[in-house]
Coordinates of C-alpha atoms in Angstrom, one line a residue:
M18 CA 98.5 -49.5 96.2
T19 CA 96.2 -53.1 95.8
K20 CA 94.6 -54.3 92.9
L21 CA 91.3 -53.1 94.7
H22 CA 92.9 -49.5 93.9
E23 CA 93.9 -50.5 90.4
L24 CA 90.1 -51.8 89.8
F25 CA 88.9 -48.2 90.4
D26 CA 91.7 -46.2 89.4
Q27 CA 92.2 -48.0 86.0
Q28 CA 89.0 -49.5 85.0
G29 CA 86.4 -47.3 86.7
Q30 CA 85.2 -50.4 88.3
S31 CA 84.4 -49.9 92.3
P32 CA 85.0 -52.9 94.7
W33 CA 82.6 -53.2 97.7
I34 CA 82.3 -55.2 100.3
D35 CA 79.2 -57.6 100.9
N36 CA 79.2 -58.0 104.6
L37 CA 78.9 -56.0 108.1
K38 CA 79.3 -57.2 111.5
R39 CA 79.8 -55.2 114.8
A40 CA 83.2 -56.5 115.0
F41 CA 84.1 -54.8 111.5
L42 CA 83.5 -51.8 113.1
T43 CA 84.8 -52.4 116.7
S44 CA 88.0 -53.8 115.5
G45 CA 88.5 -51.2 112.7
R46 CA 88.8 -53.8 110.4
L47 CA 86.3 -51.6 108.0
A48 CA 88.3 -48.6 108.1
E49 CA 91.0 -51.0 106.9
L50 CA 89.3 -52.4 104.1
V51 CA 88.7 -48.8 103.0
G52 CA 92.1 -48.2 103.1
Q53 CA 92.5 -51.3 101.0
G54 CA 90.3 -49.8 98.6
V55 CA 86.7 -51.2 99.4
R56 CA 84.6 -48.3 98.4
G57 CA 81.0 -49.5 99.6
V58 CA 79.1 -51.9 101.8
T59 CA 76.2 -53.7 101.2
S60 CA 74.3 -55.9 103.8
N61 CA 71.2 -58.2 103.9
P62 CA 69.2 -60.4 106.1
T63 CA 71.3 -63.4 106.1
I64 CA 74.2 -61.2 106.7
F65 CA 72.9 -59.8 109.8
A66 CA 71.7 -63.1 110.9
K67 CA 75.3 -64.5 110.6
A68 CA 76.7 -61.5 112.3
I69 CA 74.0 -61.2 115.2
E70 CA 74.1 -65.3 115.9
G71 CA 77.7 -65.6 115.5
G72 CA 79.2 -64.3 119.1
D73 CA 78.3 -62.1 121.8
D74 CA 79.0 -58.5 120.1
Y75 CA 75.5 -57.6 120.1
D76 CA 74.2 -58.9 123.8
D77 CA 74.9 -55.9 126.1
Q78 CA 73.0 -53.6 123.7
Y79 CA 70.5 -56.4 123.0
R80 CA 69.8 -57.0 126.7
G81 CA 68.9 -53.4 127.3
L82 CA 66.9 -52.9 124.2
T83 CA 64.2 -55.6 125.4
E84 CA 63.5 -54.0 128.4
K85 CA 61.9 -50.9 126.6
M86 CA 60.7 -52.5 123.2
S87 CA 59.8 -55.9 121.1
V88 CA 62.0 -58.0 119.4
D89 CA 61.3 -56.5 116.0
E90 CA 62.3 -53.3 117.0
A91 CA 65.3 -54.2 118.7
Y92 CA 66.3 -55.9 115.9
W93 CA 66.3 -52.7 113.7
E94 CA 67.9 -50.7 116.8
L95 CA 70.8 -53.4 116.5
V96 CA 71.0 -53.0 112.8
I97 CA 70.7 -49.2 112.1
D98 CA 73.4 -48.8 114.9
D99 CA 76.0 -50.8 112.4
I100 CA 74.8 -49.2 109.4
I101 CA 74.9 -45.5 110.9
N102 CA 78.7 -46.3 112.4
A103 CA 79.5 -47.7 108.8
L104 CA 78.2 -44.8 107.0
G105 CA 80.9 -42.6 109.2
V106 CA 83.5 -44.7 108.1
L107 CA 82.5 -44.2 104.4
R108 CA 81.7 -40.8 104.7
P109 CA 84.7 -39.1 103.7
L110 CA 84.8 -41.6 100.5
Y111 CA 81.5 -40.5 99.6
D112 CA 82.3 -36.7 99.9
S113 CA 85.5 -37.3 97.9
S114 CA 83.9 -39.0 95.4
G115 CA 81.0 -36.5 95.0
G116 CA 78.8 -38.8 96.3
T117 CA 79.2 -41.5 93.7
D118 CA 80.9 -43.9 96.3
G119 CA 81.5 -44.7 99.6
F120 CA 77.6 -46.2 100.4
V121 CA 76.2 -48.4 103.0
S122 CA 73.5 -50.5 102.0
L123 CA 70.4 -51.6 104.5
E124 CA 67.5 -53.6 103.2
V125 CA 63.8 -53.4 104.0
A126 CA 62.2 -56.3 105.4
P127 CA 62.0 -59.3 103.1
A128 CA 58.2 -59.6 103.8
L129 CA 57.8 -56.9 102.0
A130 CA 58.9 -57.7 98.8
H131 CA 55.8 -58.1 97.2
D132 CA 53.9 -54.9 98.7
T133 CA 54.6 -51.9 97.1
D134 CA 53.2 -49.4 99.8
A135 CA 54.7 -51.2 102.1
S136 CA 58.0 -51.2 100.4
I137 CA 57.9 -47.5 99.8
E138 CA 56.8 -46.5 103.7
A139 CA 59.8 -49.0 104.9
A140 CA 62.1 -47.0 102.6
R141 CA 61.4 -43.4 103.5
T142 CA 61.0 -44.6 107.5
L143 CA 64.9 -45.9 106.9
H144 CA 65.9 -42.8 105.1
S145 CA 64.3 -40.6 107.8
R146 CA 65.4 -42.4 110.7
I147 CA 69.1 -42.6 109.3
D148 CA 69.2 -39.5 107.2
S149 CA 72.4 -39.7 105.5
P150 CA 73.1 -39.2 102.2
N151 CA 75.4 -42.2 101.3
L152 CA 72.6 -44.9 102.8
F153 CA 71.2 -47.1 100.1
V154 CA 68.0 -48.6 101.1
K155 CA 67.6 -52.1 99.1
I156 CA 64.5 -52.8 97.6
P157 CA 64.4 -55.9 95.8
G158 CA 63.2 -55.8 91.9
T159 CA 60.1 -57.7 92.1
A160 CA 57.3 -56.8 89.8
E161 CA 56.0 -55.1 92.9
G162 CA 59.2 -53.7 93.9
V163 CA 59.5 -51.9 90.7
P164 CA 57.3 -48.9 91.5
A165 CA 58.4 -48.9 94.9
I166 CA 61.7 -47.9 93.3
R167 CA 60.2 -45.2 91.1
Q168 CA 59.1 -43.5 93.6
M169 CA 61.6 -43.4 95.8
I170 CA 63.5 -42.1 93.2
S171 CA 60.8 -39.7 92.5
E172 CA 61.3 -38.4 96.2
G173 CA 65.2 -38.1 95.9
R174 CA 66.0 -41.0 97.7
N175 CA 69.0 -43.2 97.2
I176 CA 67.7 -46.9 96.3
N177 CA 70.0 -50.1 95.9
V178 CA 67.6 -52.3 93.5
T179 CA 68.4 -55.8 94.6
L180 CA 67.5 -59.5 93.4
I181 CA 67.6 -59.0 89.7
F182 CA 67.9 -61.9 87.6
S183 CA 66.7 -61.2 83.9
L184 CA 67.5 -58.7 81.1
E185 CA 64.0 -58.0 80.9
R186 CA 63.8 -56.8 85.1
Y187 CA 66.7 -55.1 84.8
G188 CA 65.2 -52.9 81.9
E189 CA 62.1 -52.1 83.8
V190 CA 64.4 -50.9 86.6
I191 CA 66.4 -48.5 84.2
E192 CA 63.2 -47.5 83.1
A193 CA 62.0 -47.1 86.8
Y194 CA 65.2 -44.7 87.6
L195 CA 64.9 -42.8 84.5
S196 CA 61.2 -41.9 85.2
G197 CA 61.5 -41.4 88.6
L198 CA 64.4 -38.5 88.2
E199 CA 62.4 -37.0 85.5
E200 CA 59.4 -36.5 87.7
L201 CA 61.9 -35.4 90.4
V202 CA 63.5 -32.6 88.1
T203 CA 59.7 -31.8 86.8
T204 CA 57.9 -31.9 90.0
K205 CA 60.5 -30.3 92.1
G206 CA 63.4 -29.1 90.1
A207 CA 65.8 -30.8 92.6
D208 CA 69.1 -31.1 92.4
L209 CA 69.7 -34.6 90.2
S210 CA 73.4 -34.9 91.5
R211 CA 72.3 -35.6 95.1
V212 CA 70.3 -38.9 93.5
A213 CA 72.4 -42.4 93.4
S214 CA 71.2 -45.8 92.9
V215 CA 72.7 -49.0 91.6
A216 CA 71.2 -52.0 90.2
S217 CA 72.2 -55.1 91.7
F218 CA 72.2 -58.1 89.1
F219 CA 72.9 -61.2 90.8
V220 CA 75.3 -63.8 88.8
S221 CA 76.3 -67.0 90.6
R222 CA 72.8 -68.0 91.4
V223 CA 71.7 -68.0 87.6
D224 CA 74.9 -70.7 87.0
T225 CA 73.1 -73.0 89.8
E226 CA 70.2 -73.0 88.4
V227 CA 71.1 -73.0 84.9
D228 CA 73.7 -75.9 85.5
R229 CA 70.9 -77.8 87.3
R230 CA 68.5 -77.7 84.6
L231 CA 71.5 -78.2 81.5
E232 CA 72.4 -81.5 83.5
A233 CA 68.6 -82.6 83.3
V234 CA 68.7 -81.5 79.5
A235 CA 71.3 -83.8 78.7
E236 CA 70.1 -86.8 81.0
Q237 CA 67.1 -86.3 79.1
L238 CA 68.6 -85.9 75.5
G239 CA 71.8 -88.3 75.4
G240 CA 74.4 -88.1 72.3
S241 CA 75.4 -85.1 70.9
R242 CA 72.9 -82.9 72.1
A243 CA 74.0 -83.7 75.8
E244 CA 77.5 -83.1 75.4
R245 CA 76.3 -79.4 73.9
A246 CA 74.1 -79.0 77.0
L247 CA 76.8 -80.0 79.2
A248 CA 79.4 -77.5 77.5
L249 CA 77.0 -74.6 78.3
R250 CA 77.5 -75.1 82.3
G251 CA 79.4 -72.2 84.1
K252 CA 78.9 -70.1 81.0
A253 CA 75.0 -68.5 81.5
A254 CA 75.6 -66.0 84.3
V255 CA 78.4 -64.0 82.8
A256 CA 76.8 -63.9 79.3
Q257 CA 73.5 -62.7 80.6
A258 CA 75.7 -60.0 82.7
K259 CA 77.6 -58.7 79.8
L260 CA 74.4 -58.6 78.1
A261 CA 73.2 -56.4 81.0
Y262 CA 75.8 -54.1 80.8
R263 CA 75.2 -53.6 77.2
I264 CA 71.6 -52.6 77.9
Y265 CA 73.0 -50.4 80.7
Q266 CA 75.3 -48.7 77.7
E267 CA 72.0 -48.1 75.3
R268 CA 70.1 -46.6 78.1
F269 CA 72.7 -44.3 79.4
S270 CA 73.4 -42.6 76.1
G271 CA 71.1 -40.7 73.8
A272 CA 68.8 -37.8 74.1
R273 CA 66.8 -38.7 77.3
W274 CA 70.1 -39.4 79.1
E275 CA 72.0 -36.5 78.2
A276 CA 69.0 -34.3 79.1
L277 CA 69.1 -35.8 82.7
A278 CA 72.7 -36.0 82.8
A279 CA 72.6 -31.7 82.1
K280 CA 71.1 -31.7 85.2
G281 CA 73.4 -33.4 87.5
A282 CA 72.1 -37.1 86.7
H283 CA 74.3 -39.8 87.9
V284 CA 74.3 -43.2 85.9
Q285 CA 72.5 -46.2 87.7
R286 CA 75.3 -48.2 87.9
P287 CA 75.3 -51.6 87.5
L288 CA 76.5 -53.6 90.8
W289 CA 77.2 -57.7 90.1
A290 CA 75.9 -59.2 93.1
S291 CA 76.5 -63.0 94.1
T292 CA 80.0 -63.1 92.8
S293 CA 81.3 -65.8 94.8
T294 CA 81.8 -69.4 93.0
K295 CA 79.0 -71.8 94.2
N296 CA 80.8 -74.4 91.8
P297 CA 84.3 -75.4 93.3
Q298 CA 85.0 -76.9 89.9
Y299 CA 84.6 -73.1 88.4
A300 CA 87.8 -70.5 89.0
D301 CA 87.4 -68.7 92.6
L302 CA 86.9 -65.5 90.5
A303 CA 84.8 -66.6 87.6
Y304 CA 82.4 -64.0 88.4
V305 CA 85.0 -61.1 89.2
N306 CA 87.5 -61.1 86.4
S307 CA 85.3 -61.8 83.5
L308 CA 82.6 -58.5 84.8
I309 CA 85.6 -55.8 84.7
G310 CA 84.4 -52.5 83.2
P311 CA 83.5 -48.8 83.7
N312 CA 80.7 -47.6 86.1
T313 CA 80.0 -50.8 87.8
V314 CA 80.1 -52.1 91.0
N315 CA 81.3 -56.1 92.3
T316 CA 80.1 -56.3 96.0
M317 CA 82.3 -59.6 97.5
P318 CA 82.0 -61.5 100.2
D319 CA 85.5 -61.5 102.6
A320 CA 87.2 -64.7 100.8
T321 CA 86.6 -63.5 97.1
L322 CA 87.6 -60.0 97.9
D323 CA 91.1 -61.8 99.7
D324 CA 91.1 -63.8 96.4
F325 CA 91.3 -60.8 94.3
L326 CA 93.3 -58.7 96.1
D327 CA 95.8 -62.2 95.9
H328 CA 95.8 -62.9 92.2
G329 CA 92.7 -60.8 90.7
V330 CA 93.4 -59.7 87.0
V331 CA 92.5 -56.0 86.4
A332 CA 91.7 -55.6 82.7
R333 CA 88.6 -54.4 81.0
T334 CA 86.5 -57.3 80.4
V335 CA 82.8 -56.7 80.6
D336 CA 82.0 -55.6 77.3
K337 CA 84.4 -58.5 75.8
T338 CA 83.1 -61.1 73.6
A339 CA 79.1 -59.7 73.8
S340 CA 78.3 -61.1 70.7
E341 CA 79.6 -64.8 72.0
A342 CA 77.4 -64.0 75.0
Q343 CA 74.1 -63.9 73.0
K344 CA 74.9 -66.8 71.4
V345 CA 75.4 -68.6 74.7
L346 CA 71.7 -67.3 75.8
D347 CA 70.4 -68.8 72.3
E348 CA 71.8 -71.9 72.4
L349 CA 70.2 -72.2 76.1
G350 CA 67.0 -71.1 74.3
E351 CA 67.7 -73.9 71.5
L352 CA 68.3 -76.7 74.3
G353 CA 64.8 -75.7 76.3
V354 CA 66.1 -73.9 79.1
D355 CA 63.6 -70.8 79.6
M356 CA 65.7 -68.0 81.0
A357 CA 62.1 -66.0 82.1
D358 CA 61.4 -69.1 84.1
V359 CA 64.8 -69.4 85.6
A360 CA 64.6 -65.5 87.1
H361 CA 61.4 -66.4 88.3
T362 CA 62.5 -69.4 90.3
L363 CA 65.9 -67.4 91.6
E364 CA 63.6 -64.3 92.4
D365 CA 61.3 -66.5 94.2
E366 CA 63.8 -68.4 96.2
G367 CA 66.1 -64.8 96.9
V368 CA 63.2 -63.4 98.6
A369 CA 62.1 -66.9 100.0
A370 CA 66.0 -66.9 101.4
F371 CA 65.9 -63.7 103.0
A372 CA 62.6 -63.8 104.5
K373 CA 63.4 -67.3 106.2
S374 CA 66.7 -65.7 107.3
F375 CA 65.0 -62.7 109.3
D376 CA 62.3 -65.1 110.7
E377 CA 64.7 -67.4 112.2
L378 CA 66.8 -64.2 113.3
L379 CA 63.7 -62.8 115.5
Q380 CA 62.7 -66.2 116.7
R381 CA 66.2 -66.7 118.0
L382 CA 66.0 -62.9 119.4
S383 CA 63.1 -63.8 121.1
D384 CA 64.7 -67.1 122.6
K385 CA 67.6 -64.9 123.8
A386 CA 65.8 -62.2 125.3
N387 CA 64.0 -64.8 127.4
S388 CA 67.8 -66.4 128.3
L389 CA 69.0 -63.0 129.3
S390 CA 66.3 -61.9 131.1
A391 CA 66.4 -65.5 132.6
D392 CA 70.1 -64.8 133.5
K393 CA 69.3 -61.8 135.6

């Protein structure tokens, strides 16, 4: 029994790992992690870029693929192979949990983040190619992504909504899930218990951006207001996440939700993402220990997962001090920190960072294809 087991058994939070690479699969490491209490896997273009560029694990397969397809097509073959193998490792957990855990997430191409129709088509393609009940296709929670998410849910497809940075957008994502389920059951009479979704609320990046703005405010104002601004550093991200959980509790209760639950619907769990600490002055588990509670997921990179196994504190915290969380956001507003603008900035940066990783990886894969061809 590890602290990850305790996290789920005692508090109802599912610990996932935010990493996937070929070596995890060939060495049996992913199976070991599942044995330690990991209940799901998330990936993104940056993670796959590091995996593919980080060694020669993919070279033999890639060499054969480039002889018969484009670099872009070869990339998807490499990634989908990893996803399928990971899905196999997690499938027993998916079955034993009644379809509530054991998921592996794969993101649509980052360039589609602002294209609703293309996101829908890409998500359909990935679900069709992989065809596994424990696959989550990730669609960014952009303004254009929200209607794509609703459409996918209405088709009975599992979706991980990624890159959520604001309470307003989170509310829109929940509405997309609920209305998608309503359409699914109304038009198709489908079994809603076969549909799952998580809403990935990004955490640490919020503090990085808000802290930067608070320091600028302090420099501009000086005096007691500067002290007040600096005292708020490191508080915005957890405060906003706690308020997101309150929204979750409100929206997944009452007559509308109960009607869907009666037809087998699962709640759309909040998933805390970007939970490694970016500021070395903050506690290593600042975004884990503070956000523990039922029907949530925390996806952690390797180091954060190891830290929690070593010295994490298993206690319900996510819905404690919600009134204080609101005060933090109110104070930020009084100091001129616009959380809507923070979210807009972070969303743009998040989409751009994934797109950059994806494009750079394709360029390196193209260079590698030329190198492998020259070595023949």
